[in-house]
Amino acid sequence: MFFIKPKFIYSSCSIYKPKISFSLFFVLLCLPFFANAQFVIGIVGKTKNDSFYIQAYKGCTEFAKSQPDVTCKYDGPDDYQDIRTQALIINDMMKSGIDGLLVSISDSDYLVERALKDLFEKNIPVITFDSDLLAKDHQYRLAYVGTDNFDFGVALGNQLKNLVSEENKRICIQSGHPTSPNLNKRIAGVRFALSGQSSQRLSGENGWSEYNRCPLYSLGKRGASLEQVKSLTKMGKPPAFVAVAGFAQFNTEYINLMTPYKHKLDSKELVIVSADTEKIQLDALSKGLSSSNVGQNPYEMGRLSAQLMYDVIKHNIKPAEAFYFLDFHYCQQSNAQTCTVNY
């Protein structure tokens, strides 16, 4: 059980002995430290510079606007899904002083052993968002806020069923880190949608199979992700491409690289279905450089997670549910400018 300790804020003002002529000045100077004690909520994404996690941070700060005693502190590995750096960042946050942590899990086993057990022992509560801990590790978090990732994978698979011809039911799945809990659930969902089973590679069930080099794992590196797309696109008969996260389309060079192959997408010789609907992705979709995108709500992930955490650290009220699943949405070229709102 998490026990929330009373929080006290100290400042150098408490040891200053002012002269009579300056007493009022220093009373006013010290007043904010005592009147507005801050609760610091740390928010750590799998990567720091992806607009997806930046939107989650914006959701946290939006909640903080309504609660003047809350501050959101954001960080994450700079460029890709580096599990070691993510653990180090969480530990640094813990040392610098946070009252609660919101985190998207890159590797459940690693983060539990290298960071989350320490937070648990120090009574610092954790809520996961976007990517949850494995079921065996749920004791180290209070709740999960985000997409039902298996259902999200099913949605991606169903988009393939709507787009791929009977003559080319071979696919390639692209993921990020091979131990990422949410992405592995999405892969399972894609396979289930196409074959009715989720534990094995597709090998002919209902006519569907997987290209022998796939799944492809990019670790969330935008350059590597885009190179993987490029190598498949150049094939004479490319497999249908389904990305369970939007790394390749997050690359600012995606539009330039894919423009010469637009005719393949127009004729459905090439099919690209991708997770996420960030602005840069919708720009590509509106130009016909993606077949379909299925999007999430990272802003609400951050806002709701912060609200739940605030109830814990200020009022000692734990989340009523273990899972808070959010809706997802579908975007095609025809509605790319209206299918969602990015913050």
Coordinates of N, CA and C in Angstrom, one line a residue, residues 54-147:
I54 N 5.1 14.1 -26.3 CA 5.0 15.6 -26.0 C 3.5 15.9 -25.9
Q55 N 2.6 15.3 -26.6 CA 1.2 15.5 -26.4 C 0.7 15.0 -25.1
A56 N 1.2 13.9 -24.6 CA 0.9 13.4 -23.3 C 1.3 14.4 -22.2
Y57 N 2.5 14.9 -22.4 CA 3.0 15.9 -21.5 C 2.1 17.2 -21.5
K58 N 1.7 17.6 -22.7 CA 0.7 18.7 -22.7 C -0.6 18.4 -22.0
G59 N -1.0 17.2 -22.1 CA -2.2 16.8 -21.3 C -2.0 16.9 -19.8
C60 N -0.8 16.5 -19.4 CA -0.5 16.7 -17.9 C -0.5 18.1 -17.5
T61 N 0.2 19.0 -18.4 CA 0.2 20.4 -18.0 C -1.1 21.1 -18.1
E62 N -2.0 20.6 -19.0 CA -3.4 21.1 -19.0 C -4.1 20.8 -17.7
F63 N -3.9 19.6 -17.2 CA -4.5 19.4 -15.8 C -3.9 20.3 -14.8
A64 N -2.6 20.5 -14.9 CA -1.9 21.3 -13.9 C -2.4 22.7 -13.8
K65 N -2.9 23.2 -15.0 CA -3.4 24.6 -15.0 C -4.6 24.7 -14.0
S66 N -5.3 23.6 -13.8 CA -6.5 23.7 -12.9 C -6.2 23.4 -11.5
Q67 N -4.9 23.1 -11.2 CA -4.5 22.7 -9.9 C -3.1 23.5 -9.7
P68 N -3.1 24.6 -9.0 CA -1.9 25.4 -8.9 C -0.8 24.8 -8.1
D69 N -1.1 23.7 -7.4 CA -0.1 23.0 -6.6 C 0.5 21.8 -7.3
V70 N 0.3 21.7 -8.6 CA 0.8 20.6 -9.4 C 1.8 21.1 -10.4
T71 N 2.9 20.4 -10.6 CA 3.9 20.7 -11.7 C 4.2 19.4 -12.4
C72 N 4.2 19.4 -13.7 CA 4.6 18.2 -14.5 C 6.0 18.3 -14.9
K73 N 6.8 17.3 -14.7 CA 8.2 17.3 -15.1 C 8.4 16.2 -16.2
Y74 N 8.8 16.6 -17.4 CA 8.9 15.7 -18.5 C 10.3 15.3 -18.9
D75 N 10.5 14.0 -19.3 CA 11.7 13.6 -19.8 C 11.6 12.2 -20.5
G76 N 12.7 11.7 -21.1 CA 12.7 10.4 -21.8 C 14.0 10.3 -22.6
P77 N 14.3 9.1 -23.0 CA 15.5 9.0 -23.9 C 15.3 9.9 -25.2
D78 N 16.4 10.5 -25.6 CA 16.3 11.5 -26.6 C 15.7 11.0 -28.0
D79 N 16.3 10.0 -28.5 CA 16.1 9.7 -29.9 C 15.5 8.3 -30.2
Y80 N 15.6 7.4 -29.3 CA 15.0 6.0 -29.6 C 14.7 5.3 -28.3
Q81 N 14.1 4.1 -28.4 CA 13.7 3.4 -27.2 C 14.8 2.7 -26.5
D82 N 15.5 3.4 -25.7 CA 16.7 3.0 -25.0 C 16.3 2.6 -23.5
I83 N 16.2 1.3 -23.2 CA 15.6 0.9 -21.9 C 16.5 1.3 -20.8
R84 N 17.8 1.3 -21.0 CA 18.8 1.7 -19.9 C 18.7 3.2 -19.6
T85 N 18.6 4.0 -20.6 CA 18.5 5.4 -20.4 C 17.1 5.8 -19.8
Q86 N 16.1 5.1 -20.1 CA 14.8 5.3 -19.5 C 14.9 5.0 -18.0
A87 N 15.5 3.9 -17.6 CA 15.7 3.6 -16.2 C 16.5 4.7 -15.5
L88 N 17.6 5.1 -16.1 CA 18.4 6.2 -15.5 C 17.6 7.4 -15.3
I89 N 16.8 7.8 -16.3 CA 16.0 9.0 -16.2 C 15.0 8.9 -15.0
I90 N 14.4 7.8 -14.9 CA 13.5 7.6 -13.7 C 14.2 7.7 -12.4
N91 N 15.4 7.1 -12.3 CA 16.1 7.2 -11.1 C 16.6 8.6 -10.8
D92 N 17.0 9.4 -11.8 CA 17.3 10.8 -11.6 C 16.1 11.6 -11.2
M93 N 15.0 11.3 -11.7 CA 13.8 12.0 -11.3 C 13.5 11.7 -9.8
M94 N 13.6 10.5 -9.4 CA 13.4 10.1 -8.1 C 14.3 10.8 -7.1
K95 N 15.6 10.9 -7.5 CA 16.6 11.6 -6.7 C 16.3 13.1 -6.6
S96 N 15.8 13.7 -7.7 CA 15.6 15.1 -7.7 C 14.3 15.5 -7.0
G97 N 13.4 14.6 -6.8 CA 12.2 14.8 -6.0 C 11.0 14.9 -6.8
I98 N 10.3 13.7 -6.9 CA 8.9 13.7 -7.5 C 8.0 13.0 -6.6
D99 N 6.7 13.4 -6.7 CA 5.7 12.8 -5.8 C 5.0 11.6 -6.4
G100 N 5.0 11.5 -7.7 CA 4.4 10.4 -8.4 C 5.0 10.3 -9.8
L101 N 4.9 9.2 -10.5 CA 5.5 9.0 -11.8 C 4.5 8.4 -12.8
L102 N 4.4 9.0 -14.0 CA 3.6 8.5 -15.1 C 4.7 8.0 -16.1
V103 N 4.5 6.8 -16.6 CA 5.6 6.2 -17.4 C 5.0 5.3 -18.5
S104 N 5.6 5.4 -19.7 CA 5.3 4.4 -20.8 C 6.4 3.4 -20.8
I105 N 6.0 2.1 -20.6 CA 7.0 1.1 -20.4 C 7.7 0.6 -21.6
S106 N 9.0 0.6 -21.7 CA 9.8 0.1 -22.8 C 10.1 -1.4 -22.6
D107 N 10.4 -1.7 -21.3 CA 10.8 -3.1 -21.0 C 10.4 -3.3 -19.5
S108 N 9.4 -4.2 -19.3 CA 8.8 -4.4 -18.0 C 9.8 -4.9 -17.0
D109 N 10.5 -6.0 -17.4 CA 11.4 -6.6 -16.4 C 12.6 -5.7 -16.1
Y110 N 13.1 -5.0 -17.0 CA 14.3 -4.1 -16.8 C 13.9 -3.0 -15.9
L111 N 12.8 -2.3 -16.2 CA 12.4 -1.1 -15.4 C 12.0 -1.5 -14.0
V112 N 11.3 -2.6 -13.8 CA 11.0 -3.0 -12.5 C 12.3 -3.2 -11.7
E113 N 13.2 -3.9 -12.2 CA 14.5 -4.2 -11.4 C 15.3 -3.0 -11.3
R114 N 15.4 -2.2 -12.3 CA 16.4 -1.0 -12.2 C 15.8 0.3 -11.7
A115 N 14.4 0.3 -11.6 CA 13.9 1.6 -11.1 C 12.6 1.5 -10.3
L116 N 11.6 0.7 -10.8 CA 10.3 0.8 -10.2 C 10.2 0.2 -8.8
K117 N 11.1 -0.8 -8.5 CA 11.1 -1.4 -7.2 C 11.6 -0.3 -6.2
D118 N 12.5 0.5 -6.5 CA 13.0 1.6 -5.6 C 11.9 2.6 -5.4
L119 N 11.1 2.9 -6.4 CA 10.0 3.9 -6.2 C 9.0 3.2 -5.3
F120 N 8.7 1.9 -5.5 CA 7.7 1.2 -4.6 C 8.2 1.3 -3.2
E121 N 9.5 1.0 -2.9 CA 10.0 1.0 -1.5 C 9.9 2.4 -0.9
K122 N 10.0 3.4 -1.8 CA 10.0 4.8 -1.2 C 8.6 5.4 -1.2
N123 N 7.6 4.6 -1.5 CA 6.2 5.0 -1.5 C 5.9 6.1 -2.5
I124 N 6.6 6.0 -3.6 CA 6.3 7.0 -4.8 C 5.4 6.2 -5.7
P125 N 4.2 6.6 -5.9 CA 3.2 5.9 -6.7 C 3.5 6.0 -8.2
V126 N 3.1 5.0 -9.0 CA 3.4 4.9 -10.4 C 2.0 4.6 -11.1
I127 N 1.8 5.3 -12.2 CA 0.7 5.0 -13.1 C 1.3 4.9 -14.5
T128 N 1.0 3.8 -15.2 CA 1.6 3.6 -16.6 C 0.6 4.2 -17.6
F129 N 1.1 4.7 -18.7 CA 0.3 5.1 -19.8 C 0.9 4.7 -21.1
D130 N 0.1 4.5 -22.1 CA 0.5 4.1 -23.4 C 1.0 2.6 -23.5
S131 N 1.9 2.3 -22.6 CA 2.5 0.9 -22.5 C 2.5 0.5 -21.1
D132 N 1.8 -0.6 -20.8 CA 1.7 -1.1 -19.4 C 2.8 -2.1 -19.0
L133 N 3.0 -2.3 -17.7 CA 3.8 -3.3 -17.2 C 3.2 -4.7 -17.6
L134 N 4.0 -5.7 -17.6 CA 3.5 -7.1 -17.8 C 2.6 -7.4 -16.6
A135 N 1.7 -8.3 -16.8 CA 0.7 -8.6 -15.7 C 1.4 -9.0 -14.4
K136 N 2.5 -9.8 -14.5 CA 3.2 -10.2 -13.3 C 3.8 -9.1 -12.5
D137 N 3.9 -7.9 -13.1 CA 4.5 -6.7 -12.5 C 3.5 -5.6 -12.1
H138 N 2.2 -5.9 -12.2 CA 1.2 -4.9 -11.9 C 1.3 -4.4 -10.5
Q139 N 1.9 -5.1 -9.6 CA 1.9 -4.6 -8.2 C 2.8 -3.3 -8.1
Y140 N 3.6 -3.0 -9.1 CA 4.4 -1.8 -9.1 C 3.8 -0.6 -9.7
R141 N 2.5 -0.7 -10.1 CA 1.8 0.4 -10.6 C 0.4 0.4 -10.1
L142 N -0.3 1.6 -10.0 CA -1.6 1.7 -9.5 C -2.7 1.4 -10.6
A143 N -2.4 1.9 -11.8 CA -3.4 1.8 -12.9 C -2.6 2.0 -14.2
Y144 N -3.3 1.6 -15.3 CA -2.9 1.9 -16.7 C -3.9 2.8 -17.3
V145 N -3.4 3.8 -18.1 CA -4.3 4.7 -18.8 C -3.8 4.7 -20.3
G146 N -4.7 4.3 -21.2 CA -4.3 4.3 -22.6 C -5.1 3.4 -23.5
T147 N -4.6 3.1 -24.6 CA -5.2 2.2 -25.6 C -5.2 0.8 -25.1

